[in-house]
């Protein structure tokens, strides 16, 4: 389907001829292999331009979809007849409020940029585990869970006031922004729109366009500039700021790991806490595939069972001492053992830098020796998420035994959020690239894990998106899918906001 010339001209009048294209070479660069292409790509610069594009799409009966930095797989066209809003020209940090500890950004500010500005001011932000190359708009990250979530929470909880172009093209300023023109509160007065716009996850392009948003920020106890020199992954040794500590601790059993992680939460000593497996650690320092495989073997042979990566950051010498002692007590109580390679002076500073700046996610996930995919995961209370993964995990073993998947030594992959207030877990699988059937088992594992989540009442995983998933989970979860459809229909009567990855109104 080619856009009507009248619509294309009207879109061009909004953004200018240099900010719109329907050239196949451009459209191809926005499409994943085998997926539908957009009909045109637009690059709006202001909220008013976004509004005008959305209104035109409604008027001409075509759909639209926005994306921020475009890292995720969910910003695609979904089907024919869709206009892309690539928000890369909306790239300003609008406010860093040091006193009230929030920031306001446009969609194309990325976390690496925001965090660097914050560190200069003694502040820090949560970063999606997808990497600091992603948008710092809390409404772009799917959940916004990441390495720093143990101390810096995640998307839903950090979200404050926001500016939203609704699917029909109305500009809504939600929270304190709408009532008093300030950004510090996401809710009220009266019923909050925040719960309409997002819950644990955001609508993945299916409910209009977010043009500005505020989020909570946190204290940074480190230096204004992290003391790192050299070339990744071989940074100069011993570059660790005072009061910072890094360890990878493995435990004799998943149960002991889980209890130890809970104690870390109770003691509030974690700055970063991630249930990485040895393979994810190795990906941070390997420079080629052979090295990666050698490190995986070395690290896997050196651990006694599943583990976590912890970074602690002392606010004072006494605080540092307390954190070290508390961790040692937890290690002693649960039989933890450090993976020494992580603490070696030649590695520790580089590891610390990469995890705090969240620079290696793509290497942790996608690698030549196999991909770690978070097949099914959820966010709820920490022990529940631990149990969920342990109940789902055995299905992997059969495929590992058959050689379709590679052993990963992962389960449970758990993240602690807000010092244990919540937890996130994923069932990671490592595809065997040598076996053409490997990718096929992903679907079977997902089905098993969905069944486990429903039968065990483990909640709705973050990876439940699209009609089929909501229809599967909704009937077991207070029929939330019916409410979600009502929201979609009410705010998007023309179905203009393309919602393959959210929910459609008419199913
Ligand atoms: C390797 C890898 C690891 C990942 N790990 C994590 C993880 O640890 N934690 C986690 O939460 N997620 C994770 N994800 C998913 C991740 O959150 C998304 O990929 C990420 O948010 C993409 O960031 P982005 O800023 O580039 O968003 P985009 O790719 O630009 O957009 C993501 C979605 O949001 C929509 N969207 C974006 N901006 C707007 C806007 N301004 N208005 C309306 N809709 C918009 C898009 O249509 C799309 O559906 C991972 C993804 C990958 C590829």
XYZ file of C-alpha atoms and ligand atoms in Angstrom:
560
model
C 0.000 0.000 0.000
C 1.415 3.369 -1.009
C 0.179 6.383 0.940
C -2.285 8.661 -0.839
C -0.375 11.595 -2.335
C -2.617 13.967 -0.431
C -1.630 12.413 2.893
C 2.060 12.253 2.026
C 1.990 15.922 1.033
C 0.176 16.849 4.253
C 2.761 14.953 6.328
C 5.547 16.649 4.402
C 3.970 20.028 5.140
C 4.158 19.188 8.863
C 7.787 18.049 9.123
C 9.386 19.520 5.995
C 10.640 17.561 2.938
C 13.961 16.664 4.569
C 12.197 14.927 7.486
C 9.987 12.469 5.646
C 10.769 9.595 3.329
C 9.165 6.695 1.566
C 12.306 5.605 -0.262
C 12.571 1.786 -0.155
C 16.135 1.957 1.116
C 15.024 4.049 4.106
C 11.915 1.985 4.818
C 14.004 -1.186 4.621
C 16.309 0.111 7.323
C 13.343 0.367 9.723
C 12.093 -3.180 9.083
C 13.321 -6.421 10.487
C 13.923 -9.259 8.067
C 10.634 -10.727 6.876
C 8.512 -8.121 8.677
C 6.185 -5.580 7.032
C 7.626 -2.183 6.132
C 6.274 1.219 7.094
C 4.648 3.248 4.311
C 6.602 6.361 5.261
C 8.983 7.476 7.975
C 8.567 10.905 9.576
C 10.948 12.735 11.909
C 8.880 15.193 13.969
C 10.714 17.750 16.102
C 7.981 19.004 18.445
C 4.917 17.775 20.295
C 2.760 19.848 17.944
C 4.288 18.105 14.913
C 3.608 14.720 16.540
C 0.039 15.815 17.178
C -0.424 16.929 13.577
C 0.886 13.589 12.224
C -1.369 11.612 14.555
C -4.394 13.661 13.517
C -3.610 13.192 9.835
C -3.344 9.427 10.318
C -6.752 9.430 12.014
C -8.247 11.552 9.248
C -6.886 9.388 6.428
C -7.604 6.072 8.144
C -3.997 4.876 8.391
C -2.109 3.767 11.472
C 1.019 5.173 13.101
C 3.713 3.916 15.430
C 6.343 5.838 17.350
C 9.753 4.754 18.480
C 12.446 6.392 20.538
C 15.929 4.960 20.044
C 14.542 1.912 18.217
C 16.570 -0.747 20.000
C 13.702 -3.090 20.745
C 11.958 -5.477 18.401
C 8.529 -4.042 19.129
C 8.651 -0.800 17.183
C 8.011 -2.480 13.836
C 5.135 -1.754 11.473
C 3.108 -4.776 12.523
C 1.163 -4.731 9.219
C 0.549 -2.657 6.095
C -0.572 0.975 6.092
C 1.477 2.271 9.033
C 3.367 5.586 9.269
C 6.469 5.676 11.456
C 7.239 8.477 13.876
C 10.959 8.298 14.530
C 11.449 10.681 17.445
C 15.233 11.147 17.079
C 14.960 14.902 16.643
C 13.324 15.201 20.069
C 16.568 14.814 21.921
C 16.781 17.325 24.757
C 17.274 16.883 28.482
C 14.710 19.474 29.560
C 15.385 19.650 33.280
C 17.621 18.134 35.930
C 16.065 19.053 39.227
C 18.793 18.352 41.769
C 16.804 19.477 44.787
C 13.675 17.437 44.134
C 15.591 14.635 42.418
C 13.854 14.210 39.096
C 14.721 14.706 35.429
C 12.623 15.505 32.388
C 13.638 14.174 28.984
C 12.462 13.953 25.418
C 12.370 10.498 23.788
C 15.745 10.507 22.036
C 17.862 11.279 25.064
C 19.674 8.042 25.817
C 20.586 6.766 29.274
C 24.347 6.986 28.692
C 23.985 10.709 28.057
C 21.613 11.302 30.959
C 23.654 9.287 33.453
C 26.860 11.148 32.541
C 25.138 14.478 33.219
C 23.694 13.184 36.481
C 26.994 11.816 37.780
C 28.502 15.282 37.473
C 25.851 16.403 39.964
C 26.156 13.482 42.428
C 23.037 11.835 41.019
C 22.203 8.653 39.153
C 19.286 7.016 37.304
C 17.975 3.533 36.779
C 18.843 2.211 33.299
C 16.959 -0.449 31.332
C 18.890 -3.713 31.275
C 18.692 -3.469 27.489
C 21.563 -0.989 27.713
C 22.366 2.677 28.161
C 22.096 3.061 24.384
C 18.297 2.987 24.879
C 15.965 5.915 25.360
C 15.967 7.488 28.820
C 12.237 8.039 28.491
C 10.793 5.721 31.154
C 7.931 5.045 28.764
C 10.152 3.654 26.018
C 11.760 0.846 27.988
C 9.402 -2.075 28.076
C 9.670 -2.633 31.840
C 12.785 -0.644 32.552
C 14.174 -3.335 34.816
C 17.949 -3.298 34.818
C 21.270 -3.701 36.552
C 20.665 -0.736 38.862
C 17.093 -1.616 39.798
C 18.061 -2.965 43.226
C 18.873 0.597 44.269
C 17.170 2.592 41.483
C 13.844 0.772 41.005
C 12.278 0.535 37.520
C 10.100 2.192 34.883
C 6.657 1.931 36.427
C 7.797 3.134 39.843
C 10.110 5.900 38.627
C 7.568 7.403 36.230
C 6.438 10.941 37.181
C 4.510 13.523 35.141
C 4.360 13.130 31.380
C 3.172 14.624 28.138
C 1.133 12.329 25.921
C -0.293 12.708 22.432
C -3.287 10.395 22.614
C -4.144 8.056 19.722
C -6.702 10.619 18.510
C -4.201 13.475 18.665
C -5.103 15.253 21.881
C -2.209 16.551 23.999
C -2.580 15.389 27.591
C -0.308 16.586 30.386
C -0.705 14.073 33.178
C -0.017 14.408 36.893
C 1.257 17.630 38.432
C 2.196 18.873 34.944
C -1.476 19.162 33.961
C -2.581 20.883 37.145
C 0.299 23.169 38.160
C 2.814 22.912 35.310
C 5.388 21.014 37.366
C 6.915 17.604 36.763
C 7.388 16.071 40.190
C 4.248 13.896 40.465
C 2.795 11.389 37.999
C -0.632 11.097 39.567
C -3.737 13.173 40.189
C -5.357 15.331 41.128
C -8.192 12.835 41.183
C -8.039 9.536 39.293
C -4.616 9.012 37.777
C -3.995 8.534 34.080
C -0.714 6.830 34.820
C -2.424 3.463 35.273
C -4.238 3.901 31.948
C -1.027 4.600 30.109
C 1.034 1.850 31.651
C 1.170 -0.821 34.316
C 4.151 -3.008 34.979
C 4.941 -2.702 31.267
C 4.166 0.030 28.735
C 1.898 -0.357 25.681
C 4.703 -0.898 23.152
C 3.529 1.710 20.700
C -0.169 0.797 20.893
C -1.566 3.811 22.762
C -0.355 7.081 21.271
C 2.966 8.888 21.593
C 4.838 10.056 24.705
C 6.686 13.249 23.955
C 8.191 14.223 27.324
C 8.412 12.509 30.677
C 9.841 12.992 34.122
C 11.366 10.283 36.274
C 12.771 9.924 39.741
C 16.547 9.939 40.112
C 18.856 8.703 42.846
C 21.979 9.491 44.812
C 25.375 8.725 43.178
C 28.119 8.179 45.744
C 30.900 8.046 43.119
C 33.070 10.612 41.360
C 31.796 13.101 38.784
C 33.780 11.227 36.155
C 34.412 7.519 36.500
C 38.200 6.925 36.511
C 38.473 4.652 33.510
C 41.257 4.595 30.933
C 42.169 2.188 28.182
C 40.202 0.415 25.499
C 37.300 -1.932 26.227
C 37.511 -4.644 27.406
C 41.144 -4.170 28.425
C 40.966 -1.142 30.655
C 43.905 -0.084 32.772
C 43.888 -2.138 36.026
C 42.917 -0.857 39.474
C 40.513 1.848 38.364
C 37.968 1.609 41.141
C 36.575 4.684 42.906
C 36.952 4.744 46.711
C 34.181 2.856 48.521
C 33.146 0.772 45.483
C 33.255 -3.049 45.690
C 32.433 -5.746 43.130
C 31.973 -9.504 43.628
C 30.433 -12.442 41.818
C 29.285 -14.915 44.470
C 28.139 -18.436 43.667
C 26.091 -20.575 46.059
C 25.688 -24.313 46.633
C 21.997 -24.267 45.628
C 19.333 -22.004 44.105
C 17.601 -21.850 47.488
C 20.715 -20.526 49.199
C 21.236 -18.015 46.408
C 17.681 -16.771 46.824
C 17.963 -16.452 50.611
C 21.287 -14.643 50.292
C 19.785 -12.209 47.765
C 16.931 -11.494 50.150
C 19.407 -10.779 52.958
C 21.300 -8.388 50.679
C 17.974 -6.601 50.274
C 17.256 -6.494 53.993
C 20.713 -5.083 54.677
C 20.259 -2.548 51.824
C 23.830 -3.016 50.668
C 23.355 -3.601 46.947
C 23.993 -0.870 44.388
C 23.740 -3.468 41.595
C 22.474 -7.029 42.066
C 21.990 -9.274 39.034
C 21.577 -13.038 38.861
C 24.000 -13.295 35.948
C 25.368 -16.666 34.963
C 29.078 -17.212 34.280
C 28.466 -16.931 30.524
C 27.052 -13.448 30.882
C 30.042 -12.409 32.944
C 32.453 -13.820 30.379
C 30.776 -11.926 27.534
C 31.891 -8.714 29.183
C 35.578 -9.388 28.663
C 35.851 -11.768 25.718
C 37.182 -10.197 22.528
C 36.372 -13.086 20.200
C 34.308 -16.262 20.088
C 37.123 -18.607 21.093
C 37.986 -16.442 24.062
C 34.317 -16.311 24.998
C 34.021 -20.108 25.002
C 37.234 -20.431 27.003
C 36.012 -17.933 29.603
C 32.614 -19.639 29.852
C 34.357 -22.909 30.592
C 36.797 -21.329 33.042
C 34.076 -19.445 34.926
C 31.570 -22.300 34.883
C 34.232 -24.660 36.262
C 35.062 -22.132 38.996
C 31.561 -21.714 40.439
C 29.782 -24.138 42.730
C 26.226 -23.298 41.560
C 24.090 -20.320 40.561
C 25.232 -16.901 41.679
C 24.792 -13.167 41.603
C 26.863 -10.200 40.634
C 26.905 -7.528 43.306
C 28.353 -4.010 43.281
C 28.290 -2.036 46.523
C 28.984 1.672 46.867
C 29.883 3.137 50.239
C 28.771 6.651 51.089
C 31.503 7.037 53.703
C 34.333 4.876 55.085
C 31.991 3.626 57.826
C 29.262 2.809 55.331
C 31.782 0.949 53.169
C 32.936 -1.030 56.181
C 29.331 -1.891 57.115
C 28.538 -3.080 53.594
C 31.641 -5.252 53.371
C 30.936 -6.832 56.755
C 27.267 -7.430 56.009
C 28.093 -9.128 52.700
C 30.729 -11.305 54.360
C 28.212 -12.404 56.964
C 25.714 -13.326 54.244
C 28.404 -15.224 52.314
C 29.370 -17.144 55.467
C 25.770 -17.935 56.354
C 24.815 -19.290 52.922
C 28.081 -20.875 51.857
C 28.882 -18.366 49.089
C 32.134 -18.439 47.155
C 33.598 -15.559 45.128
C 34.492 -15.943 41.469
C 37.952 -14.543 41.773
C 38.391 -13.513 38.144
C 35.805 -10.772 38.682
C 37.726 -9.270 41.588
C 41.190 -9.450 40.051
C 42.685 -5.957 39.732
C 43.050 -6.322 35.972
C 39.321 -7.020 35.545
C 37.431 -5.433 38.443
C 37.414 -1.788 37.321
C 36.332 -2.656 33.789
C 33.556 -4.946 35.019
C 32.359 -2.264 37.381
C 32.350 0.395 34.697
C 30.459 -1.771 32.209
C 27.790 -2.825 34.707
C 27.216 0.669 36.143
C 27.136 2.276 32.697
C 25.185 -0.751 31.358
C 27.255 -0.996 28.207
C 27.425 -4.738 27.515
C 23.837 -5.949 27.414
C 23.931 -6.918 23.792
C 27.069 -8.972 24.457
C 25.499 -10.606 27.494
C 22.452 -11.580 25.440
C 23.436 -12.149 21.810
C 26.718 -13.811 21.018
C 28.256 -16.037 18.450
C 28.366 -19.018 20.765
C 24.617 -18.862 21.411
C 21.937 -16.406 22.450
C 20.599 -16.003 25.942
C 16.952 -15.194 25.528
C 14.751 -14.176 28.443
C 12.037 -16.534 27.324
C 9.455 -15.879 29.980
C 9.811 -13.656 32.969
C 7.887 -11.741 35.551
C 8.131 -9.011 38.125
C 6.565 -9.524 41.510
C 7.830 -10.382 44.956
C 11.321 -11.828 44.855
C 10.696 -15.333 46.353
C 7.670 -15.890 44.119
C 9.709 -15.095 41.024
C 12.437 -17.440 42.232
C 9.910 -20.268 42.633
C 8.405 -19.541 39.231
C 11.668 -19.947 37.421
C 12.607 -23.061 39.386
C 9.267 -24.656 38.423
C 9.688 -23.691 34.761
C 13.362 -24.530 34.426
C 13.283 -28.353 34.161
C 11.701 -28.148 30.704
C 14.975 -26.757 29.443
C 16.962 -29.738 30.625
C 15.358 -32.128 28.141
C 16.449 -29.912 25.273
C 19.906 -29.464 26.746
C 20.207 -33.272 26.933
C 19.087 -33.519 23.293
C 21.712 -30.929 22.282
C 19.114 -28.444 21.030
C 20.037 -25.972 23.749
C 23.371 -25.363 25.414
C 23.855 -25.741 29.153
C 23.844 -22.337 30.785
C 24.114 -22.858 34.548
C 21.679 -19.998 35.002
C 18.573 -20.829 36.891
C 17.220 -18.916 38.587
C 18.063 -15.664 36.813
C 16.661 -13.233 39.357
C 17.009 -9.533 39.875
C 16.229 -7.818 43.130
C 14.311 -4.556 42.833
C 14.273 -1.779 45.453
C 16.348 -3.790 47.915
C 14.040 -6.781 47.664
C 10.748 -4.893 47.672
C 10.138 -6.599 44.327
C 11.936 -9.097 42.162
C 12.238 -9.878 38.513
C 13.027 -13.282 37.049
C 13.566 -14.720 33.613
C 13.979 -18.185 32.222
C 17.053 -17.775 30.053
C 17.794 -20.197 27.272
C 20.961 -20.527 25.270
C 20.344 -21.536 21.691
C 22.697 -23.938 20.007
C 23.614 -22.342 16.717
C 24.927 -25.669 15.406
C 21.418 -27.176 15.610
C 18.854 -25.835 13.124
C 16.030 -27.020 15.428
C 17.300 -24.937 18.310
C 15.209 -21.832 17.737
C 12.027 -23.916 17.427
C 12.163 -25.066 21.039
C 11.779 -21.472 22.226
C 8.052 -21.628 21.510
C 7.621 -24.906 23.372
C 9.493 -23.592 26.399
C 7.438 -20.411 26.369
C 4.232 -22.459 26.334
C 5.380 -24.550 29.264
C 6.412 -21.468 31.222
C 3.076 -19.757 30.477
C 1.234 -22.828 31.721
C 3.381 -22.830 34.847
C 2.703 -19.138 35.473
C -1.047 -19.660 35.182
C -1.296 -22.905 37.154
C 1.091 -21.736 39.857
C -0.475 -18.251 40.113
C 2.840 -16.578 39.422
C 1.267 -13.509 37.826
C 1.389 -12.137 34.295
C 4.914 -12.107 32.893
C 6.296 -8.956 31.363
C 6.570 -10.801 28.093
C 2.797 -11.125 27.738
C 2.087 -8.789 24.833
C -0.346 -8.950 21.927
C -3.880 -10.343 21.790
C -3.040 -14.033 22.105
C -1.028 -13.616 25.308
C -3.563 -11.321 26.967
C -6.362 -13.715 26.022
C -4.408 -16.540 27.600
C -3.672 -14.751 30.886
C -6.736 -12.484 31.229
C -9.332 -15.103 32.232
C -7.056 -16.190 35.094
C -6.306 -12.640 36.197
C -9.581 -10.847 36.954
C -10.315 -10.542 33.235
C -7.880 -7.661 32.950
C -7.793 -8.174 29.173
C -11.385 -6.956 28.929
C -10.471 -3.734 30.732
C -7.382 -3.276 28.582
C -9.579 -3.567 25.472
C -12.001 -0.989 26.866
C -9.087 1.380 27.428
C -7.844 0.793 23.902
C -11.305 1.356 22.383
C -12.044 4.467 24.450
C -8.765 6.232 23.779
C -8.285 4.969 20.233
C -11.720 4.627 18.579
C -10.168 4.647 15.078
C -7.525 2.028 15.984
C -4.929 4.476 14.673
C -2.158 3.565 17.104
C -0.797 0.285 15.684
C -1.070 -2.229 18.495
C 0.177 -5.656 17.446
C 2.377 -5.670 20.538
C -0.261 -4.218 22.893
C -3.904 -5.278 22.459
C -6.555 -4.661 19.821
C -10.065 -3.522 20.740
C -12.064 -5.826 18.520
C -10.937 -9.346 19.472
C 19.435 -7.258 24.179
C 18.191 -6.756 24.831
C 18.085 -6.794 26.210
C 16.957 -6.321 26.840
N 16.913 -6.298 28.194
C 15.892 -5.687 28.824
C 15.895 -5.530 30.225
O 16.805 -5.979 30.907
N 14.871 -4.862 30.812
C 13.818 -4.330 30.078
O 12.922 -3.719 30.653
N 13.776 -4.503 28.746
C 14.777 -5.152 28.112
N 14.732 -5.298 26.762
C 13.587 -4.756 26.095
C 13.832 -3.231 26.075
O 13.161 -2.592 27.121
C 13.515 -2.561 24.869
O 14.213 -3.174 23.845
C 13.978 -1.149 25.019
O 13.114 -0.457 25.817
C 14.152 -0.520 23.747
O 14.545 0.744 24.017
P 14.281 1.956 23.095
O 14.447 3.038 24.046
O 15.186 1.916 21.939
O 12.777 1.811 22.660
P 12.146 1.603 21.179
O 12.737 0.371 20.573
O 12.283 2.877 20.463
O 10.658 1.362 21.593
C 10.249 0.281 22.375
C 8.723 0.190 22.287
O 8.139 1.349 22.846
C 7.404 2.092 21.870
N 7.799 3.483 22.045
C 9.075 3.942 22.140
N 9.078 5.254 22.336
C 7.806 5.646 22.359
C 7.189 6.902 22.529
N 7.911 7.997 22.718
N 5.842 6.963 22.495
C 5.103 5.845 22.318
N 5.633 4.621 22.164
C 6.974 4.529 22.171
C 7.794 1.541 20.517
O 6.736 1.592 19.594
C 8.174 0.111 20.860
O 7.019 -0.679 20.868
C 15.856 -5.812 26.074
C 15.943 -5.772 24.693
C 17.094 -6.239 24.066
C 17.157 -6.181 22.563
